[in-house]
Amino acid sequence: MSSAWNFNNSYLDLPKIFYVQQAPTPVKQAKMVLFNTRLAEQLGLQSLAEQLADTTQTLAGNILPVGACPIAQAYAGHQFGHFTMLGDGRAILLGEHITPAQMRVDIQLKGAGLTAFSRSGDGRAALAPMLRELIISEAMAALDIPTTRGLAVVATGEAVYRTEPLKGAILTRIASSHIRVGTFEYALMRNQKEDLQALADYTIQRHYPEAAQQENPYLALLISVMHKQADLIARWMSVGFIHGVMNTDNMSIAGETIDYGPCAFMNRYDPDTVFSSIDTRGRYAYAQQPKIAQWNLLRFAETLLPLLDDDQQQAIAMAVEPLEKFPEIYEAAWLTRFAHKLGIQQPVAEDLSLIHQLLDMMYVTQADFTNSFRALADNSIHQQAVFQHKEFEPWFARWEQRLRQQSITQAQIQQMMLQMNPAVIPRNHLVEEALAAAQDHDDMHAFEALLEVVRAPFTAPSNPKYSQPPSSEAGYRTFCGT
Ligand code: AMP
Ligand code: MG
């Protein structure tokens, strides 16, 4: 039986300080809970579904596929502003799979057992948070937002102990790579320039090969990562996504959304929205995200200083120049996305006030973020709270006038708006309901139905419950590292 896997493990060529070899710890009774057939097809792994018994054992960590060379990666990070040494405490990288289209992706088992980096943790994960990561990352991918993906969730047949015993599970996570800002912080901490340079060269080769051609490849790397992050955060903002724990170890150098812990989508528009139970000061609130991205990029830039120039002052000057442009780059990305949401193809500076006036009215009327924009796109705005605002009519007239200045047809405008404004996001209350059925009753119906709907977010759902906001979300809280 030929294997679908096509492993080629380039991370092992890095200096040994960047990983420890570690096999997954076998589990008692592996059972496939969800296999992502569509993603498997994109990765050239569709035959895994035909050998489901073997696949289940593989993705539970009970058998190693041919070509895998399991490791736990070393990294550090700033968590809520404080530096810590971390590393994969419960995730094991099986290796890098090369797809038929020659894409290189990490195959990682999250919840695969203890590693040298586990500290006081148990190396395991619970079923509901792994399903949650899978469904929210599927929604993100469908919303055209760069993200890691979930190939499968396998139940382990073992309990994990949190505040109560919970069903254990392992998520197979697919990522362009798991190199984080924190990986570079770790390299800097080790204080060996050769190691840091090896990581930077590897990253350039894997993710930003064009940087190698530039006069200073490391400066080019910094600038590329900065642009990727500006674009990513603008995309998050445009759909009301709140990551919830933007620590530097959770910021991917490849620019993918990674580490779906306490993340959630905003319902009612409020820039201060925070869902994470541990984010008591709102460090990672919705509107803070661009500032935090810049703060994280500053940490990244610091790690590159030894490579930028032998003269530290000179190196700092080189890094500061592009970093100071981050707000501008981000604002431009944000303006483009929000202008497109309003059907404006080529935004100009004056469009900013048009967008902000709308957002201000949404805030005052406690309007639903997703549904207000969607209603502008499908001409049903009168059903939304923002329509009640006394300034709405003049705003609407101004907006229509702005649209008429364009040389595209009304149909083209509407088309653009329907493609930019989702009818469906994974609403927190629906996600919780689906997870409860899976966790408490092994019932995957609600989950699978919701997954189907969030995979087509720009199509109005046949069942209106999928686009309705919750009656109240007072006290809705999300949790980390569960
Ligand atoms: P996260 O909050 O998922 O970004 O994880 C932060 C750090 O805690 C990482 O080093 C994880 O590997 C580690 N960690 C989270 N949960 C566990 C667990 N159950 N066992 C061991 N380490 C964990
Ligand atoms: Mg993390």
Short mmCIF file of C-alpha atoms and ligand atoms in Angstrom, two decimals:
data_model
loop_
_atom_site.label_atom_id
_atom_site.label_comp_id
_atom_site.label_asym_id
_atom_site.label_seq_id
_atom_site.Cartn_x
_atom_site.Cartn_y
_atom_site.Cartn_z
CA MET A 1 0.00 0.00 0.00
CA SER A 2 1.63 3.23 -1.10
CA SER A 3 1.58 6.12 1.31
CA ALA A 4 -0.03 9.47 0.52
CA TRP A 5 2.53 11.29 2.63
CA ASN A 6 5.46 12.93 0.95
CA PHE A 7 7.71 14.07 3.76
CA ASN A 8 10.79 16.24 3.38
CA ASN A 9 11.91 17.59 6.73
CA SER A 10 14.01 20.69 6.15
CA TYR A 11 13.65 22.00 9.73
CA LEU A 12 16.03 19.24 10.85
CA ASP A 13 18.83 20.98 8.93
CA LEU A 14 18.69 23.92 11.34
CA PRO A 15 21.13 23.95 14.29
CA LYS A 16 20.08 21.43 16.95
CA ILE A 17 19.12 24.14 19.45
CA PHE A 18 15.90 24.75 17.48
CA TYR A 19 14.20 21.43 18.27
CA VAL A 20 14.25 18.21 20.21
CA GLN A 21 13.36 14.87 18.67
CA GLN A 22 10.21 13.64 20.31
CA ALA A 23 7.73 10.97 19.22
CA PRO A 24 4.05 11.40 20.05
CA THR A 25 2.86 9.48 23.11
CA PRO A 26 0.43 6.73 22.01
CA VAL A 27 -3.19 7.04 23.13
CA LYS A 28 -5.60 4.42 24.42
CA GLN A 29 -8.41 4.38 21.93
CA ALA A 30 -8.13 6.57 18.87
CA LYS A 31 -11.35 7.45 17.11
CA MET A 32 -11.73 9.77 14.13
CA VAL A 33 -14.15 12.57 15.05
CA LEU A 34 -13.72 14.72 11.98
CA PHE A 35 -11.66 14.33 8.84
CA ASN A 36 -11.35 17.40 6.59
CA THR A 37 -11.76 15.75 3.18
CA ARG A 38 -11.61 19.03 1.25
CA LEU A 39 -8.34 20.07 2.79
CA ALA A 40 -6.95 16.56 2.31
CA GLU A 41 -7.70 16.88 -1.40
CA GLN A 42 -5.86 20.20 -1.61
CA LEU A 43 -2.85 18.61 0.03
CA GLY A 44 -2.81 15.49 -2.14
CA LEU A 45 -3.79 13.44 0.91
CA GLN A 46 -7.25 12.31 -0.24
CA SER A 47 -6.26 8.66 -0.07
CA LEU A 48 -5.95 9.01 3.70
CA ALA A 49 -9.74 8.87 3.81
CA GLU A 50 -9.73 5.50 2.05
CA GLN A 51 -7.44 4.06 4.71
CA LEU A 52 -9.28 5.60 7.61
CA ALA A 53 -8.27 3.03 10.24
CA ASP A 54 -4.57 3.61 9.52
CA THR A 55 -5.06 7.36 9.23
CA THR A 56 -6.77 7.46 12.62
CA GLN A 57 -3.82 5.67 14.25
CA THR A 58 -1.37 7.97 12.48
CA LEU A 59 -3.14 11.19 13.43
CA ALA A 60 -3.49 9.98 17.01
CA GLY A 61 0.27 9.57 17.19
CA ASN A 62 0.02 5.78 17.63
CA ILE A 63 1.93 4.96 14.45
CA LEU A 64 4.45 7.07 12.60
CA PRO A 65 3.96 7.53 8.87
CA VAL A 66 6.89 6.67 6.61
CA GLY A 67 9.19 9.69 6.27
CA ALA A 68 8.05 11.45 9.43
CA CYS A 69 10.69 12.59 11.87
CA PRO A 70 8.83 13.96 14.89
CA ILE A 71 10.16 16.97 16.77
CA ALA A 72 9.05 19.57 19.29
CA GLN A 73 10.15 23.05 18.27
CA ALA A 74 11.93 25.44 20.59
CA TYR A 75 10.72 29.02 20.86
CA ALA A 76 10.28 31.86 23.31
CA GLY A 77 7.81 34.71 23.38
CA HIS A 78 6.40 37.78 25.02
CA GLN A 79 3.16 36.77 26.75
CA PHE A 80 1.08 39.81 27.70
CA GLY A 81 4.27 41.83 27.42
CA HIS A 82 6.52 39.53 29.48
CA PHE A 83 9.35 37.49 28.02
CA THR A 84 9.26 33.70 28.62
CA MET A 85 10.98 30.61 27.25
CA LEU A 86 8.31 28.33 25.75
CA GLY A 87 8.51 25.68 23.02
CA ASP A 88 6.01 23.07 21.86
CA GLY A 89 4.65 21.78 25.15
CA ARG A 90 1.89 19.71 23.62
CA ALA A 91 2.45 19.85 19.89
CA ILE A 92 4.66 17.57 17.85
CA LEU A 93 5.69 18.26 14.28
CA LEU A 94 5.55 15.04 12.30
CA GLY A 95 7.37 16.68 9.44
CA GLU A 96 6.90 18.73 6.29
CA HIS A 97 4.67 17.32 3.58
CA ILE A 98 5.24 18.37 -0.02
CA THR A 99 1.93 18.66 -1.87
CA PRO A 100 1.44 17.70 -5.54
CA ALA A 101 1.56 21.46 -6.28
CA GLN A 102 4.99 21.51 -4.56
CA MET A 103 3.79 23.43 -1.54
CA ARG A 104 5.61 22.68 1.70
CA VAL A 105 3.35 22.37 4.73
CA ASP A 106 3.96 21.45 8.36
CA ILE A 107 1.99 18.49 9.68
CA GLN A 108 1.65 19.00 13.40
CA LEU A 109 -0.21 16.99 16.02
CA LYS A 110 -1.57 19.31 18.71
CA GLY A 111 -2.22 17.46 21.97
CA ALA A 112 0.22 14.62 21.17
CA GLY A 113 1.79 14.25 24.61
CA LEU A 114 4.61 15.51 26.79
CA THR A 115 7.76 17.09 25.38
CA ALA A 116 10.89 18.62 26.86
CA PHE A 117 8.98 21.94 26.83
CA SER A 118 5.82 20.84 28.66
CA ARG A 119 6.72 22.44 32.01
CA SER A 120 3.71 21.77 34.27
CA GLY A 121 1.29 20.98 31.42
CA ASP A 122 0.03 17.52 30.52
CA GLY A 123 0.87 17.73 26.80
CA ARG A 124 -2.74 17.01 25.93
CA ALA A 125 -5.77 18.84 24.56
CA ALA A 126 -9.52 18.57 25.07
CA LEU A 127 -11.99 17.75 22.30
CA ALA A 128 -14.05 20.95 22.28
CA PRO A 129 -11.13 23.42 21.90
CA MET A 130 -9.64 21.31 19.09
CA LEU A 131 -12.96 21.25 17.24
CA ARG A 132 -13.24 24.96 17.90
CA GLU A 133 -9.84 25.60 16.31
CA LEU A 134 -10.85 23.51 13.31
CA ILE A 135 -14.16 25.25 12.64
CA ILE A 136 -12.92 28.80 13.19
CA SER A 137 -9.86 28.25 11.01
CA GLU A 138 -12.10 26.78 8.28
CA ALA A 139 -14.24 29.91 8.49
CA MET A 140 -11.15 32.11 8.26
CA ALA A 141 -9.90 30.26 5.18
CA ALA A 142 -13.33 30.65 3.55
CA LEU A 143 -13.24 34.37 4.40
CA ASP A 144 -9.96 34.55 2.46
CA ILE A 145 -7.82 35.19 5.52
CA PRO A 146 -4.42 33.47 5.71
CA THR A 147 -4.58 30.80 8.39
CA THR A 148 -3.34 27.46 9.62
CA ARG A 149 -5.89 24.69 8.96
CA GLY A 150 -7.20 21.58 10.66
CA LEU A 151 -6.89 18.30 8.78
CA ALA A 152 -8.49 16.13 11.43
CA VAL A 153 -9.63 15.83 15.01
CA VAL A 154 -9.10 12.42 16.61
CA ALA A 155 -10.49 11.54 20.04
CA THR A 156 -7.95 9.79 22.26
CA GLY A 157 -10.28 7.77 24.49
CA GLU A 158 -8.43 9.32 27.43
CA ALA A 159 -9.56 12.02 29.81
CA VAL A 160 -7.77 15.33 30.23
CA TYR A 161 -8.14 17.07 33.55
CA ARG A 162 -8.91 20.77 33.52
CA THR A 163 -11.40 22.06 36.10
CA GLU A 164 -13.22 18.78 35.40
CA PRO A 165 -12.37 15.67 33.38
CA LEU A 166 -12.87 16.25 29.66
CA LYS A 167 -12.61 14.09 26.56
CA GLY A 168 -9.12 14.24 25.10
CA ALA A 169 -8.41 14.85 21.41
CA ILE A 170 -5.62 15.62 18.96
CA LEU A 171 -5.86 18.18 16.19
CA THR A 172 -3.76 17.73 13.05
CA ARG A 173 -2.68 21.25 12.24
CA ILE A 174 -1.48 22.26 8.79
CA ALA A 175 0.66 25.40 8.52
CA SER A 176 2.98 27.02 6.00
CA SER A 177 5.40 26.72 8.89
CA HIS A 178 5.40 27.14 12.65
CA ILE A 179 8.18 29.74 12.67
CA ARG A 180 7.06 32.49 15.01
CA VAL A 181 8.36 35.87 16.12
CA GLY A 182 9.07 33.86 19.29
CA THR A 183 11.36 31.49 17.36
CA PHE A 184 13.56 34.48 16.53
CA GLU A 185 13.38 35.72 20.13
CA TYR A 186 14.59 32.30 21.22
CA ALA A 187 17.48 32.45 18.74
CA LEU A 188 18.49 35.89 20.02
CA MET A 189 18.40 34.64 23.61
CA ARG A 190 20.80 31.82 22.78
CA ASN A 191 23.29 34.51 21.85
CA GLN A 192 25.00 32.72 18.97
CA LYS A 193 24.96 34.82 15.84
CA GLU A 194 25.48 31.76 13.59
CA ASP A 195 22.29 30.15 14.93
CA LEU A 196 20.27 33.32 14.50
CA GLN A 197 21.60 33.73 10.98
CA ALA A 198 20.81 30.10 10.15
CA LEU A 199 17.19 30.66 11.24
CA ALA A 200 16.91 33.91 9.27
CA ASP A 201 18.41 32.34 6.14
CA TYR A 202 16.13 29.34 6.47
CA THR A 203 13.08 31.58 6.88
CA ILE A 204 14.02 33.67 3.86
CA GLN A 205 14.49 30.58 1.74
CA ARG A 206 11.22 29.03 2.90
CA HIS A 207 8.90 32.04 2.93
CA TYR A 208 10.48 35.11 1.37
CA PRO A 209 12.96 33.88 -1.27
CA GLU A 210 12.84 37.26 -3.07
CA ALA A 211 14.45 38.86 0.02
CA ALA A 212 17.64 36.92 -0.71
CA GLN A 213 18.15 39.06 -3.82
CA GLN A 214 18.00 42.34 -1.91
CA GLU A 215 21.01 44.36 -0.81
CA ASN A 216 20.29 43.52 2.83
CA PRO A 217 18.23 40.30 2.90
CA TYR A 218 17.49 40.60 6.65
CA LEU A 219 16.10 44.09 6.27
CA ALA A 220 14.06 42.81 3.33
CA LEU A 221 12.79 39.99 5.56
CA LEU A 222 11.67 42.48 8.21
CA ILE A 223 9.86 44.60 5.62
CA SER A 224 8.16 41.58 4.04
CA VAL A 225 6.95 40.25 7.39
CA MET A 226 5.68 43.71 8.28
CA HIS A 227 3.62 43.95 5.08
CA LYS A 228 2.21 40.45 5.60
CA GLN A 229 1.12 41.32 9.13
CA ALA A 230 -0.41 44.66 8.12
CA ASP A 231 -2.50 42.87 5.52
CA LEU A 232 -3.45 40.06 7.90
CA ILE A 233 -4.62 42.37 10.68
CA ALA A 234 -6.60 44.51 8.21
CA ARG A 235 -8.36 41.33 7.10
CA TRP A 236 -9.13 40.37 10.71
CA MET A 237 -10.55 43.83 11.39
CA SER A 238 -12.71 43.71 8.28
CA VAL A 239 -14.62 40.67 9.56
CA GLY A 240 -14.60 41.53 13.27
CA PHE A 241 -12.14 38.80 14.24
CA ILE A 242 -10.46 39.09 17.63
CA HIS A 243 -7.46 36.82 18.05
CA GLY A 244 -7.46 37.22 21.80
CA VAL A 245 -3.88 36.23 22.59
CA MET A 246 -1.50 38.04 20.26
CA ASN A 247 1.61 37.05 22.16
CA THR A 248 4.76 37.06 20.04
CA ASP A 249 4.86 33.25 20.12
CA ASN A 250 1.45 33.30 18.44
CA MET A 251 2.54 35.51 15.54
CA SER A 252 3.54 33.52 12.50
CA ILE A 253 6.41 34.78 10.37
CA ALA A 254 4.61 33.43 7.29
CA GLY A 255 1.69 35.74 8.11
CA GLU A 256 -0.94 33.12 8.89
CA THR A 257 -3.46 33.37 11.70
CA ILE A 258 -2.22 30.85 14.25
CA ASP A 259 -3.19 29.55 17.67
CA TYR A 260 -6.92 29.64 18.00
CA GLY A 261 -7.29 29.80 21.76
CA PRO A 262 -9.55 32.51 23.09
CA CYS A 263 -10.34 34.02 19.69
CA ALA A 264 -13.90 34.99 18.76
CA PHE A 265 -15.86 37.08 16.30
CA MET A 266 -17.44 40.32 17.43
CA ASN A 267 -21.22 40.58 17.14
CA ARG A 268 -22.25 44.11 18.16
CA TYR A 269 -19.71 46.68 16.93
CA ASP A 270 -17.60 47.87 19.83
CA PRO A 271 -13.87 48.61 19.38
CA ASP A 272 -13.20 47.64 23.01
CA THR A 273 -14.59 44.13 22.64
CA VAL A 274 -12.62 41.49 24.55
CA PHE A 275 -13.76 37.90 25.03
CA SER A 276 -10.69 36.28 26.59
CA SER A 277 -11.11 35.52 30.28
CA ILE A 278 -7.44 36.22 31.01
CA ASP A 279 -7.24 39.51 29.09
CA THR A 280 -8.52 41.56 31.98
CA ARG A 281 -6.93 44.81 30.79
CA GLY A 282 -8.04 44.51 27.18
CA ARG A 283 -4.49 44.36 25.82
CA TYR A 284 -5.76 42.28 22.90
CA ALA A 285 -9.13 43.99 22.38
CA TYR A 286 -10.47 44.33 18.81
CA ALA A 287 -9.17 47.86 18.22
CA GLN A 288 -5.79 47.16 19.88
CA GLN A 289 -4.79 44.55 17.32
CA PRO A 290 -2.91 46.81 14.88
CA LYS A 291 -0.95 48.43 17.73
CA ILE A 292 -0.07 45.05 19.18
CA ALA A 293 1.03 43.80 15.76
CA GLN A 294 3.42 46.75 15.60
CA TRP A 295 4.66 46.04 19.12
CA ASN A 296 5.31 42.42 18.13
CA LEU A 297 7.10 43.50 14.96
CA LEU A 298 9.35 45.68 17.10
CA ARG A 299 10.30 42.56 19.07
CA PHE A 300 10.97 40.81 15.75
CA ALA A 301 13.12 43.72 14.54
CA GLU A 302 15.17 43.57 17.74
CA THR A 303 16.07 39.96 17.03
CA LEU A 304 17.36 40.91 13.58
CA LEU A 305 19.63 43.74 14.74
CA PRO A 306 22.80 41.59 14.96
CA LEU A 307 22.24 40.59 11.33
CA LEU A 308 21.38 44.02 9.97
CA ASP A 309 24.71 45.68 10.70
CA ASP A 310 27.75 45.09 12.90
CA ASP A 311 27.34 48.62 14.19
CA GLN A 312 24.39 48.51 16.57
CA GLN A 313 23.40 52.15 16.16
CA GLN A 314 23.42 51.72 12.42
CA ALA A 315 21.36 48.51 12.74
CA ILE A 316 18.76 50.28 14.90
CA ALA A 317 18.48 53.15 12.43
CA MET A 318 17.95 50.64 9.61
CA ALA A 319 15.16 48.83 11.46
CA VAL A 320 13.39 51.91 12.76
CA GLU A 321 12.84 53.44 9.36
CA PRO A 322 10.50 50.76 7.97
CA LEU A 323 8.87 50.11 11.35
CA GLU A 324 7.77 53.72 11.61
CA LYS A 325 5.88 53.22 8.36
CA PHE A 326 3.82 50.36 9.78
CA PRO A 327 0.83 52.49 10.85
CA GLU A 328 0.69 54.01 7.36
CA ILE A 329 0.91 50.62 5.64
CA TYR A 330 -1.73 49.19 7.93
CA GLU A 331 -4.06 52.18 7.49
CA ALA A 332 -3.84 51.81 3.73
CA ALA A 333 -4.66 48.08 3.94
CA TRP A 334 -7.53 48.82 6.33
CA LEU A 335 -8.92 51.59 4.11
CA THR A 336 -8.85 49.34 1.06
CA ARG A 337 -10.72 46.55 2.80
CA PHE A 338 -13.37 48.76 4.39
CA ALA A 339 -13.80 50.76 1.19
CA HIS A 340 -14.39 47.51 -0.71
CA LYS A 341 -16.94 46.55 1.93
CA LEU A 342 -18.77 49.75 0.96
CA GLY A 343 -18.42 49.12 -2.77
CA ILE A 344 -15.70 51.70 -3.29
CA GLN A 345 -13.15 50.25 -5.64
CA GLN A 346 -10.37 52.82 -5.42
CA PRO A 347 -10.49 54.57 -2.09
CA VAL A 348 -9.25 58.11 -1.54
CA ALA A 349 -8.40 59.76 1.78
CA GLU A 350 -11.88 61.34 2.14
CA ASP A 351 -13.43 57.89 2.21
CA LEU A 352 -11.97 57.43 5.68
CA SER A 353 -14.53 59.79 7.20
CA LEU A 354 -17.36 58.04 5.35
CA ILE A 355 -16.31 54.71 6.86
CA HIS A 356 -15.73 56.12 10.35
CA GLN A 357 -19.10 57.87 10.39
CA LEU A 358 -20.78 54.56 9.64
CA LEU A 359 -18.80 52.75 12.33
CA ASP A 360 -19.62 55.49 14.85
CA MET A 361 -23.33 55.12 14.11
CA MET A 362 -23.01 51.35 14.45
CA TYR A 363 -21.35 51.80 17.82
CA VAL A 364 -24.02 54.15 19.14
CA THR A 365 -26.89 51.96 17.95
CA GLN A 366 -25.16 48.74 19.13
CA ALA A 367 -25.51 47.41 15.62
CA ASP A 368 -24.34 43.97 14.58
CA PHE A 369 -21.06 44.44 12.67
CA THR A 370 -21.46 41.62 10.16
CA ASN A 371 -25.16 42.06 9.47
CA SER A 372 -25.02 45.84 9.07
CA PHE A 373 -22.44 45.62 6.30
CA ARG A 374 -24.20 42.67 4.69
CA ALA A 375 -27.48 44.60 4.74
CA LEU A 376 -25.85 47.48 2.86
CA ALA A 377 -24.77 44.93 0.27
CA ASP A 378 -28.12 43.18 -0.12
CA ASN A 379 -30.36 46.25 0.31
CA SER A 380 -31.94 45.24 3.59
CA ILE A 381 -30.35 47.87 5.81
CA HIS A 382 -33.74 49.08 7.11
CA GLN A 383 -33.83 45.87 9.18
CA GLN A 384 -30.67 46.80 11.06
CA ALA A 385 -30.29 48.89 14.20
CA VAL A 386 -27.88 51.33 12.54
CA PHE A 387 -30.71 52.41 10.22
CA GLN A 388 -32.41 53.99 13.26
CA HIS A 389 -29.61 56.50 13.79
CA LYS A 390 -30.79 60.04 13.07
CA GLU A 391 -27.72 60.73 10.91
CA PHE A 392 -28.13 57.57 8.87
CA GLU A 393 -30.17 59.06 6.01
CA PRO A 394 -27.72 61.87 5.21
CA TRP A 395 -24.88 59.39 5.51
CA PHE A 396 -26.65 57.05 3.10
CA ALA A 397 -27.15 59.86 0.57
CA ARG A 398 -23.48 60.80 0.80
CA TRP A 399 -22.48 57.17 0.32
CA GLU A 400 -24.71 56.75 -2.74
CA GLN A 401 -23.25 59.89 -4.22
CA ARG A 402 -19.74 58.54 -3.65
CA LEU A 403 -20.66 55.27 -5.39
CA ARG A 404 -22.00 57.15 -8.41
CA GLN A 405 -18.62 58.84 -8.91
CA GLN A 406 -17.21 55.51 -10.00
CA SER A 407 -17.10 54.22 -13.54
CA ILE A 408 -18.41 50.78 -12.61
CA THR A 409 -22.01 49.61 -12.79
CA GLN A 410 -24.39 49.20 -9.89
CA ALA A 411 -24.28 45.44 -10.47
CA GLN A 412 -20.50 45.41 -10.22
CA ILE A 413 -20.64 47.41 -7.02
CA GLN A 414 -23.11 45.02 -5.50
CA GLN A 415 -21.07 42.05 -6.64
CA MET A 416 -18.01 43.46 -4.89
CA MET A 417 -19.96 44.14 -1.70
CA LEU A 418 -21.48 40.67 -1.60
CA GLN A 419 -17.98 39.21 -1.90
CA MET A 420 -16.56 41.41 0.85
CA ASN A 421 -19.34 41.24 3.42
CA PRO A 422 -20.03 37.77 4.79
CA ALA A 423 -23.60 36.71 5.52
CA VAL A 424 -22.20 34.21 8.00
CA ILE A 425 -19.45 34.22 10.60
CA PRO A 426 -19.02 31.45 13.18
CA ARG A 427 -21.26 33.05 15.80
CA ASN A 428 -20.04 32.33 19.31
CA HIS A 429 -23.35 31.01 20.60
CA LEU A 430 -23.72 28.59 17.66
CA VAL A 431 -20.14 27.38 18.01
CA GLU A 432 -20.69 26.75 21.73
CA GLU A 433 -23.93 24.90 21.07
CA ALA A 434 -22.23 22.65 18.48
CA LEU A 435 -19.26 21.99 20.76
CA ALA A 436 -21.50 21.12 23.71
CA ALA A 437 -23.33 18.49 21.63
CA ALA A 438 -20.00 17.00 20.50
CA GLN A 439 -18.44 17.05 23.96
CA ASP A 440 -21.44 15.95 26.01
CA HIS A 441 -23.30 13.62 23.67
CA ASP A 442 -20.80 12.62 20.95
CA ASP A 443 -23.27 14.24 18.60
CA MET A 444 -21.53 15.88 15.63
CA HIS A 445 -24.65 16.90 13.68
CA ALA A 446 -24.77 20.52 14.79
CA PHE A 447 -21.02 20.86 14.32
CA GLU A 448 -21.04 19.43 10.82
CA ALA A 449 -24.01 21.56 9.80
CA LEU A 450 -22.33 24.72 11.11
CA LEU A 451 -19.07 23.76 9.42
CA GLU A 452 -20.87 23.51 6.06
CA VAL A 453 -22.40 26.95 6.52
CA VAL A 454 -19.22 28.76 7.61
CA ARG A 455 -17.40 27.26 4.65
CA ALA A 456 -19.63 29.34 2.35
CA PRO A 457 -19.73 32.63 4.28
CA PHE A 458 -20.72 34.83 1.35
CA THR A 459 -23.85 32.81 0.59
CA ALA A 460 -26.98 33.73 2.52
CA PRO A 461 -27.77 30.61 4.58
CA SER A 462 -31.07 28.83 3.95
CA ASN A 463 -31.64 28.66 7.70
CA PRO A 464 -31.67 32.26 9.05
CA LYS A 465 -30.49 31.14 12.51
CA TYR A 466 -26.92 31.00 11.14
CA SER A 467 -26.84 34.73 10.55
CA GLN A 468 -28.71 35.87 13.63
CA PRO A 469 -26.70 37.49 16.40
CA PRO A 470 -27.27 36.16 19.93
CA SER A 471 -30.06 37.76 21.93
CA SER A 472 -27.41 38.70 24.48
CA GLU A 473 -23.75 37.91 24.85
CA ALA A 474 -23.21 39.57 28.17
CA GLY A 475 -20.53 37.60 29.96
CA TYR A 476 -19.46 35.51 26.96
CA ARG A 477 -15.92 34.38 27.79
CA THR A 478 -13.30 32.40 25.93
CA PHE A 479 -10.39 30.44 27.39
CA CYS A 480 -6.74 29.89 26.56
CA GLY A 481 -4.59 26.79 26.32
CA THR A 482 -7.47 24.44 27.00
P1 AMP B 1 -0.69 28.77 23.84
O1 AMP B 1 -1.44 29.46 24.91
O2 AMP B 1 -1.43 27.65 23.21
O3 AMP B 1 -0.07 29.69 22.87
O4 AMP B 1 0.52 28.01 24.59
C1 AMP B 1 1.53 28.68 25.30
C2 AMP B 1 2.55 27.68 25.75
O5 AMP B 1 1.98 26.75 26.67
C3 AMP B 1 3.16 26.83 24.64
O6 AMP B 1 4.51 26.62 24.94
C4 AMP B 1 2.38 25.56 24.71
O7 AMP B 1 3.07 24.47 24.19
C5 AMP B 1 2.18 25.42 26.22
N1 AMP B 1 0.99 24.61 26.57
C6 AMP B 1 -0.31 24.93 26.41
N2 AMP B 1 -1.11 23.93 26.86
C7 AMP B 1 -0.29 22.95 27.29
C8 AMP B 1 -0.50 21.65 27.85
N3 AMP B 1 -1.73 21.15 28.07
N4 AMP B 1 0.60 20.91 28.17
C9 AMP B 1 1.84 21.40 27.98
N5 AMP B 1 2.10 22.60 27.46
C10 AMP B 1 1.05 23.38 27.11
MG MG B 2 0.86 29.41 21.20
#
